[in-house]
Short mmCIF file of C-alpha atoms and ligand atoms in Angstrom, two decimals:
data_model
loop_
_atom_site.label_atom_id
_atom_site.label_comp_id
_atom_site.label_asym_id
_atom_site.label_seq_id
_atom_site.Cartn_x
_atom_site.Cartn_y
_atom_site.Cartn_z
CA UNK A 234 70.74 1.49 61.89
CA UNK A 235 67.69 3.51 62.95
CA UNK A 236 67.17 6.85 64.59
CA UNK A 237 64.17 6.41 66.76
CA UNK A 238 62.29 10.01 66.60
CA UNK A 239 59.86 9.96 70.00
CA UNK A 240 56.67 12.99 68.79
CA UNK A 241 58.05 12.61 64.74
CA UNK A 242 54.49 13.33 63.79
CA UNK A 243 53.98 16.71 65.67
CA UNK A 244 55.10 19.93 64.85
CA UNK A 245 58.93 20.16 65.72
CA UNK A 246 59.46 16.33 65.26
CA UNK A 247 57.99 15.76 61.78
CA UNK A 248 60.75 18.81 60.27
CA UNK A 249 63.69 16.78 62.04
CA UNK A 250 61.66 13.17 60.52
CA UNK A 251 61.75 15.20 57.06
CA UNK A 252 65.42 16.00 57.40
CA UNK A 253 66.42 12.75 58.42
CA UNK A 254 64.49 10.84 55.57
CA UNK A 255 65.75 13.15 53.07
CA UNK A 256 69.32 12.59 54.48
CA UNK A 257 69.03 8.69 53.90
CA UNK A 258 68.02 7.76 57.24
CA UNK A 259 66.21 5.11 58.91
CA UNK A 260 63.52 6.42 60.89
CA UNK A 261 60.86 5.04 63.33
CA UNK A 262 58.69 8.07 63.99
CA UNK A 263 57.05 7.10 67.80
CA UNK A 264 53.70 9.21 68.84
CA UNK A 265 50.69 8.29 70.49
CA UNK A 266 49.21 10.70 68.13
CA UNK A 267 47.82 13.44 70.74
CA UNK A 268 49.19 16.12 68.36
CA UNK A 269 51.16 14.25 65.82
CA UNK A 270 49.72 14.00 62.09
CA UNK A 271 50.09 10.65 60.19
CA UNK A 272 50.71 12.89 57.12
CA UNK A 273 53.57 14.46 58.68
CA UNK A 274 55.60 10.91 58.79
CA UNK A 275 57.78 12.00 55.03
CA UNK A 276 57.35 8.11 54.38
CA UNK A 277 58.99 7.14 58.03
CA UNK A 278 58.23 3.88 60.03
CA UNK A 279 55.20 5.37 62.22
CA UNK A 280 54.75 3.35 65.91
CA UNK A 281 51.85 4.92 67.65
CA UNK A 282 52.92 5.13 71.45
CA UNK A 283 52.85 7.11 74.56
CA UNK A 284 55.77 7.70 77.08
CA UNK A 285 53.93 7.13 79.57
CA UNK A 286 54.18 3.07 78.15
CA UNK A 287 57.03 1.86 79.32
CA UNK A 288 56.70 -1.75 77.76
CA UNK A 289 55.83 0.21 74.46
CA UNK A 290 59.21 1.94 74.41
CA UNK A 291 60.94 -1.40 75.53
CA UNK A 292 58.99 -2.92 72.53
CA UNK A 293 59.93 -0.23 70.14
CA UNK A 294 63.72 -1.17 70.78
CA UNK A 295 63.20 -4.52 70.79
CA UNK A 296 61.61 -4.62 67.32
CA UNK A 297 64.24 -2.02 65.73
CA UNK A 298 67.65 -1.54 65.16
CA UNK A 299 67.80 1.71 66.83
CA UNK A 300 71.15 3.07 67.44
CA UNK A 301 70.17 6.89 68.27
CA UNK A 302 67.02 8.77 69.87
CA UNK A 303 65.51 12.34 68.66
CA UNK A 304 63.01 13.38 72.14
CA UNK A 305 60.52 15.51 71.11
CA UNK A 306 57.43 14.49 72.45
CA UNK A 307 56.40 16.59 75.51
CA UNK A 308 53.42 19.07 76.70
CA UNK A 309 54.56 22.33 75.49
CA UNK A 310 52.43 24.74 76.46
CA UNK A 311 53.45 26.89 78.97
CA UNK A 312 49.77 28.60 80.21
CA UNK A 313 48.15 25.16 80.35
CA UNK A 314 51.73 23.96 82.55
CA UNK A 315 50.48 26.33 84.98
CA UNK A 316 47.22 25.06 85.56
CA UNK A 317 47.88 21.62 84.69
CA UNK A 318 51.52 21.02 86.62
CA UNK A 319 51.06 17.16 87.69
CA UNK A 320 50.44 16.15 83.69
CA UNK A 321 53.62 17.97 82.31
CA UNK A 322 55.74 16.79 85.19
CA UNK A 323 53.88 13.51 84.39
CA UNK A 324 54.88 13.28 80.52
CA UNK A 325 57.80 15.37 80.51
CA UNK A 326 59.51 14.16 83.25
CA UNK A 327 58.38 10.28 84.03
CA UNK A 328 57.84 9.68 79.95
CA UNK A 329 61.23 10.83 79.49
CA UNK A 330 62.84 8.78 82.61
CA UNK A 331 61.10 6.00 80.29
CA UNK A 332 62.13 6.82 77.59
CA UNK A 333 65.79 6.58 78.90
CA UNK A 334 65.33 3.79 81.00
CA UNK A 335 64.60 1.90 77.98
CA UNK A 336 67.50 3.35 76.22
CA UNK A 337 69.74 2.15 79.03
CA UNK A 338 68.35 -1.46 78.61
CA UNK A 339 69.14 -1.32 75.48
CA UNK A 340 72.63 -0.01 75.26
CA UNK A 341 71.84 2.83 73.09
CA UNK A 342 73.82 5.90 74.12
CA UNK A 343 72.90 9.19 71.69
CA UNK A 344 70.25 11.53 72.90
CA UNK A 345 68.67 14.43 71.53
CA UNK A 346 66.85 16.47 73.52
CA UNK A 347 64.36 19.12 72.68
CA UNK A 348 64.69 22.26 75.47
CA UNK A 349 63.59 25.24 75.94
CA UNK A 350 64.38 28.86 76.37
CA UNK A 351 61.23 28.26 79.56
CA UNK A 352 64.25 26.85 81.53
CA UNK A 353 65.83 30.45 81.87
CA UNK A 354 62.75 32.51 83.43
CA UNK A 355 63.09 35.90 83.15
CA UNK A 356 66.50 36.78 82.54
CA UNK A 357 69.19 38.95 83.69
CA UNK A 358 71.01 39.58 80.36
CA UNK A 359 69.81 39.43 76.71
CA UNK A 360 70.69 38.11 74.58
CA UNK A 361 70.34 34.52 76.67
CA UNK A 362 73.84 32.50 76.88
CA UNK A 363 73.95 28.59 77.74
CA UNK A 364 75.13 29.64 81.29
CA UNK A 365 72.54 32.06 82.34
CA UNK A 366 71.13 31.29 85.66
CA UNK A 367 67.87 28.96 85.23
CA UNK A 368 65.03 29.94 87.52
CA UNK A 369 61.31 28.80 85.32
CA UNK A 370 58.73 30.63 85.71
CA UNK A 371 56.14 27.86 84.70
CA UNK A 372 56.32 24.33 85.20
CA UNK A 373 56.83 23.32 81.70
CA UNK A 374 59.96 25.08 81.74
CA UNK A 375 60.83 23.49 84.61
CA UNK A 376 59.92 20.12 83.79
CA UNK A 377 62.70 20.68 81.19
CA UNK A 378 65.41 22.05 83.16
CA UNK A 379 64.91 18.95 85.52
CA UNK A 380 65.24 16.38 82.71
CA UNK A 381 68.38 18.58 81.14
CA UNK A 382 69.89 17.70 84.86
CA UNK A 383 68.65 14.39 84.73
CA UNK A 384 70.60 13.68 81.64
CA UNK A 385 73.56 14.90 82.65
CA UNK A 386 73.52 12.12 85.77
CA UNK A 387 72.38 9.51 83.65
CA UNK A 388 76.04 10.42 81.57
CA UNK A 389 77.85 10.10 84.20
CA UNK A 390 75.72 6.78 85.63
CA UNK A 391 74.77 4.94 82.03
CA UNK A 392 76.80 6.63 79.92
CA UNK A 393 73.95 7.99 77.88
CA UNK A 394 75.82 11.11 75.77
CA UNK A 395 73.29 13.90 74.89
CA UNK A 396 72.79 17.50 73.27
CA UNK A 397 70.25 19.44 74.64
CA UNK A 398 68.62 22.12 72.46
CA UNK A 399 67.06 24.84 74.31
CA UNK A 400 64.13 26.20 71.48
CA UNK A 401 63.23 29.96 72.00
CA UNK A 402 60.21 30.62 69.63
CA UNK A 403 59.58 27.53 67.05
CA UNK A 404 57.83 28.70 63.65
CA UNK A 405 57.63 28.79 60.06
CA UNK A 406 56.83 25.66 58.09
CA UNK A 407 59.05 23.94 55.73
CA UNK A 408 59.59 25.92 52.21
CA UNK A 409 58.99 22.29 50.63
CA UNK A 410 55.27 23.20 51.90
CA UNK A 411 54.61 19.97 52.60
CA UNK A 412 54.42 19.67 56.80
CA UNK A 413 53.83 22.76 59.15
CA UNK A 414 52.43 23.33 62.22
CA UNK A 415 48.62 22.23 62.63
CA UNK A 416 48.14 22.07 66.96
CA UNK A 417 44.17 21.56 68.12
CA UNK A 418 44.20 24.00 70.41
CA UNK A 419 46.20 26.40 69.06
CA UNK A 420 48.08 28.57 71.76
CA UNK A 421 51.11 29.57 69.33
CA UNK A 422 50.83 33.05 68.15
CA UNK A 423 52.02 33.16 64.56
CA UNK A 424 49.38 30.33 63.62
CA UNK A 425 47.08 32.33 65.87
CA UNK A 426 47.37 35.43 64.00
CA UNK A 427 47.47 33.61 60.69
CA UNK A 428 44.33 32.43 61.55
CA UNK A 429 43.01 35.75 62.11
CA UNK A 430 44.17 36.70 58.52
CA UNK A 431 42.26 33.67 57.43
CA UNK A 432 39.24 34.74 58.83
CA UNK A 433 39.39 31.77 61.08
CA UNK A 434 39.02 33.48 63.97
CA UNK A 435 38.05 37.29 64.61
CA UNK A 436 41.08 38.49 66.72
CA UNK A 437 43.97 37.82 68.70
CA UNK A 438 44.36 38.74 71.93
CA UNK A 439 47.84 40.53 73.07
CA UNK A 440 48.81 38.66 76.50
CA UNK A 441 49.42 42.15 78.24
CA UNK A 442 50.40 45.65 76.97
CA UNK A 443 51.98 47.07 80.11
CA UNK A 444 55.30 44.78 79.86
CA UNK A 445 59.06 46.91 80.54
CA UNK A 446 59.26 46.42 76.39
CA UNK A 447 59.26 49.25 74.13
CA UNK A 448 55.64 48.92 72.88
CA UNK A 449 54.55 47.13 76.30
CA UNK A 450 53.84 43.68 74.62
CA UNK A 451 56.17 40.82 74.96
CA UNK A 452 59.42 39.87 72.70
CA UNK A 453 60.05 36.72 71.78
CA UNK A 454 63.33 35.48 69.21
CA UNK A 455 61.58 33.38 66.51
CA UNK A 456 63.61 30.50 65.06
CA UNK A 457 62.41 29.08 62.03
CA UNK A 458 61.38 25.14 62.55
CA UNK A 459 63.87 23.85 59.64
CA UNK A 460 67.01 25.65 60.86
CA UNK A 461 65.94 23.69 64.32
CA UNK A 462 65.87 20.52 62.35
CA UNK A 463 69.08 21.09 61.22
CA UNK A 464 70.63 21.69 64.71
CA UNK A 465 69.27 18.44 65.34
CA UNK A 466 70.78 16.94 62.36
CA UNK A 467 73.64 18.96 63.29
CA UNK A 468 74.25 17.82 67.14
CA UNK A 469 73.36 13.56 66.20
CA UNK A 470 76.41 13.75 63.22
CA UNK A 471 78.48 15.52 66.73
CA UNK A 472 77.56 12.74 69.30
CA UNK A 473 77.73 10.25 65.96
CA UNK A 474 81.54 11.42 65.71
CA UNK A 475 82.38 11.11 69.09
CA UNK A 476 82.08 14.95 70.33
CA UNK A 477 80.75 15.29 74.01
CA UNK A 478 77.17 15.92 75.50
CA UNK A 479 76.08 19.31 75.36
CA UNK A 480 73.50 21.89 75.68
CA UNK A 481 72.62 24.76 73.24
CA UNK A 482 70.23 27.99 72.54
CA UNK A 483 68.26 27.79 69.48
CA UNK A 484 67.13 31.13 68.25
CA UNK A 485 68.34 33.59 66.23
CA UNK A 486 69.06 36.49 68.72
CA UNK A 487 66.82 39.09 67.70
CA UNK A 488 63.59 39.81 69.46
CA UNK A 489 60.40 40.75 67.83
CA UNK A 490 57.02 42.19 69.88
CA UNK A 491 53.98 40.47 69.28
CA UNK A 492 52.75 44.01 67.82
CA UNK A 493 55.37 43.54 65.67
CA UNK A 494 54.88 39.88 64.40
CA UNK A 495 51.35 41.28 64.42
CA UNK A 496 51.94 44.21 61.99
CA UNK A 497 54.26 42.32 59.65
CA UNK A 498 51.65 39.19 59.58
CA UNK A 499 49.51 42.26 57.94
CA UNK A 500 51.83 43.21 55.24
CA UNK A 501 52.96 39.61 54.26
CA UNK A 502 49.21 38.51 53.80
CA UNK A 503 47.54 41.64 52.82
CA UNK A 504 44.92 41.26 55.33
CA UNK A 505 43.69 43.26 58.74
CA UNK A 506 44.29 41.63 61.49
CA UNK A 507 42.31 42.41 64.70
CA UNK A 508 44.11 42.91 67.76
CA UNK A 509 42.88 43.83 71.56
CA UNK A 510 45.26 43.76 74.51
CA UNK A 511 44.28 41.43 76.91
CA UNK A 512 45.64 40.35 80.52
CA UNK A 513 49.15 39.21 81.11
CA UNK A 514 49.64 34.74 80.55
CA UNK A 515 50.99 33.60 83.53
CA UNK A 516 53.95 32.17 83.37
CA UNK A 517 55.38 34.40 80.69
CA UNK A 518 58.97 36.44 80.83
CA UNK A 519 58.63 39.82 79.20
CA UNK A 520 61.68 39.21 76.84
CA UNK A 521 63.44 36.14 75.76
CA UNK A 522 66.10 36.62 72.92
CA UNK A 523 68.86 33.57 72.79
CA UNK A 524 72.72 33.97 71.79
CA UNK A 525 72.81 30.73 69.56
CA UNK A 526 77.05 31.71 69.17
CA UNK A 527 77.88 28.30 70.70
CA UNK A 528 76.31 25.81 68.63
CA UNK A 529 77.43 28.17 65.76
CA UNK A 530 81.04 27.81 66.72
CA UNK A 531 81.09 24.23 67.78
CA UNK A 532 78.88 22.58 64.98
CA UNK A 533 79.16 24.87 62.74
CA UNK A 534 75.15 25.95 62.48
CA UNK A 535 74.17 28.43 60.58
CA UNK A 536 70.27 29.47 60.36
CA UNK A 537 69.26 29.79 56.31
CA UNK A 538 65.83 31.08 57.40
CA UNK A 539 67.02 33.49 60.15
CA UNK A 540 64.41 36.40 58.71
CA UNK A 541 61.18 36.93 60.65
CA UNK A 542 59.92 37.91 57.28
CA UNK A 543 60.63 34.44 55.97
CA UNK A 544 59.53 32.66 58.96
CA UNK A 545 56.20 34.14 58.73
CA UNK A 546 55.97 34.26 55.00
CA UNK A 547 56.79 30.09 55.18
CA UNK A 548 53.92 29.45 57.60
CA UNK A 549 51.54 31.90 55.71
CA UNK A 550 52.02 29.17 52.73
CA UNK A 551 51.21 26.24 55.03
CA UNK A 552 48.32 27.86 56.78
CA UNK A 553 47.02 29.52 53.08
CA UNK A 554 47.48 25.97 51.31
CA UNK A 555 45.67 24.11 54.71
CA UNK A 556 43.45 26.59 55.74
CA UNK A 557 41.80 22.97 58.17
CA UNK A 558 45.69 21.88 58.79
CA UNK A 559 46.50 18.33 57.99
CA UNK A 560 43.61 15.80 56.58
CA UNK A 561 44.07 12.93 58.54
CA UNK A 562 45.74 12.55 62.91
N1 LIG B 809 50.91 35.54 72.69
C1 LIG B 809 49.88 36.46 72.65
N2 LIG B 809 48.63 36.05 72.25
C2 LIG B 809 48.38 34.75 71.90
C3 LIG B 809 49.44 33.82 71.93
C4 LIG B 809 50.69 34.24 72.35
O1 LIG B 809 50.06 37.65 72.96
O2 LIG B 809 47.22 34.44 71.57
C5 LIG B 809 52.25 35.98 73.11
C6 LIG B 809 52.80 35.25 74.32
O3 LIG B 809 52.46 35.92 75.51
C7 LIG B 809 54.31 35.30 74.03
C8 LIG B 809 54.41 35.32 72.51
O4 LIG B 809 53.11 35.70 72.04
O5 LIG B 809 54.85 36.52 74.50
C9 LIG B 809 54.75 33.97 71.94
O6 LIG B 809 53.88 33.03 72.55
P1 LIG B 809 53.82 31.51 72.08
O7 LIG B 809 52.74 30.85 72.87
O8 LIG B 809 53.74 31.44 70.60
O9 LIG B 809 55.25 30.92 72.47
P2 LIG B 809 56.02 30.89 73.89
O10 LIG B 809 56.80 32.17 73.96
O11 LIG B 809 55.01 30.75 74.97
O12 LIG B 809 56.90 29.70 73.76
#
């Protein structure tokens, strides 16, 4: 059987596609190629699709014996979400009602879901636990929160089982060095500052300096992009076995400053990096840090690449070996 892996050639996707394949697995890797790299498939069946294509999806199923679905594709960026609200409700919401509408037609009932931490907002207690109160800040974090809910009627209505993992800050690239993180525009901040060090660009710009943090920019708990994989891995064998739906934080429950992912980018590629503080984002919390002790206790994850040292060090390889990011969309 196959696992059908919707955005398997973008960023998140093409780790868990990696994983997968190198686990055995059939895998059909479905992206209409917006930010997903052909050269980030790791030999997996590629369908080029949008969720917005209902008849595609329906296709998709038809064609393959796909008995479980990994849901990455989405708009993730939470300044453009604020600006552009109708498109991320668009794709995030209706493409994934599509995406499970076809599921339900075709009796498959594992889900994967990729979260995020942008369904909190600003929160009352750090580190974040599952049951914090969710009030977003930004639509992209709500367009998340709303399919999270969504999937937990379509459980009780279709029967659809799924495990929600809510990301806090996705980085790093694969030690293999062979996929990382290549987005046109960039809006992350590690590949941002990397690109500073590269002399791609001449600075980066600090999204406020008068936050309630101890050096007044914003902290963020960066999870390295292969330990994510492997919660996906992780939460599939889970709804595989029989265990029950479920939702999870993915980080690693420290918080760094962007001064300070700023100052260690300097010593791990021995190169000045410009910085001027700029206004606030909209849309942004001052502090997000998750408590990842659930899916730690009930599957059993364990982060190998928990170090902010090694996170950045991992995509300072990618970005240093792929100074233009991947050769071919
Ligand atoms: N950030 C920044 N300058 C940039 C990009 C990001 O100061 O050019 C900050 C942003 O405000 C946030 C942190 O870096 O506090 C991480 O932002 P990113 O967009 O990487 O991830 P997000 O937290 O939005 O998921």
């Amino acid at each position: 059987m196959a696992i059908l892996v919707t955005g398997g050639l973008g960023y998140v996707g093409s780790h868990a596609v990696k994983l997968l394949m190198d686990s055995g697995r059939e895998v059909i890797s479905y992206d209409n190629l917006l930010f997903g790299h052909k050269e980030a498939s790791s030999g997996s069946t590629i369908v080029v699709g949008d969720l917005l294509d209902l008849d595609k999806l329906r296709d998709t199923f038809d064609r393959h014996p796909i008995d479980s679905v990994m849901h990455f594709a989405a708009l993730a960026d939470v300044g453009d979400s604020v600006t552009n609200p109708h498109q991320y409700y668009s794709v995030n919401v209706t493409g994934s009602l599509n995406l499970a509408k076809a599921m339900v037609e075709h009796n498959i009932k594992n889900l994967i879901f990729s979260s995020s931490a942008a369904v909190f907002g600003e929160p009352e207690v750090v580190p974040i636990p599952e049951g914090h109160p969710k009030n977003p800040t930004n639509p992209y974090g709500r367009s998340k929160l709303m399919f999270e809910e969504i999937l937990a009627e379509f459980e009780v209505a279709y029967g659809i089982k799924s495990v929600s993992l809510r990301y806090f800050n996705a980085s790093g690239a694969d030690p293999s060095g062979l996929i990382g993180e290549d987005h046109t525009p960039e809006h992350h901040l590690i590949p941002i500052v990397l690109q500073v060090a590269l002399a791609q660009r001449e600075q980066v710009t600090i999204f406020g300096g008068d936050w309630d943090t101890p050096d007044g920019s914003c902290i963020r708990d960066y999870v390295h992009v292969t330990d994510l994989a492997q919660a996906h891995l992780r939460a599939l064998e889970s709804l595989e076995n029989g265990g029950p739906s479920a939702v999870y934080n993915m980080g690693n429950g420290s918080g760094y400053s962007v001064k300070e992912v700023i100052r260690l980018s300097e010593e791990i590629t021995g190169k000045p990096i410009k910085s001027v503080v700029g206004p606030r984002r909209a849309g942004d919390p001052a502090r997000l840090v998750a408590s990842s002790d659930r899916i730690k206790k009930e599957l059993g994850w364990e982060p190998k690449y928990p170090e902010l040292r090694t996170i950045i060090k991992t995509a300072w390889d990618w970005h240093s070996s792929h100074p233009n990011g991947y050769s071919v969309r």
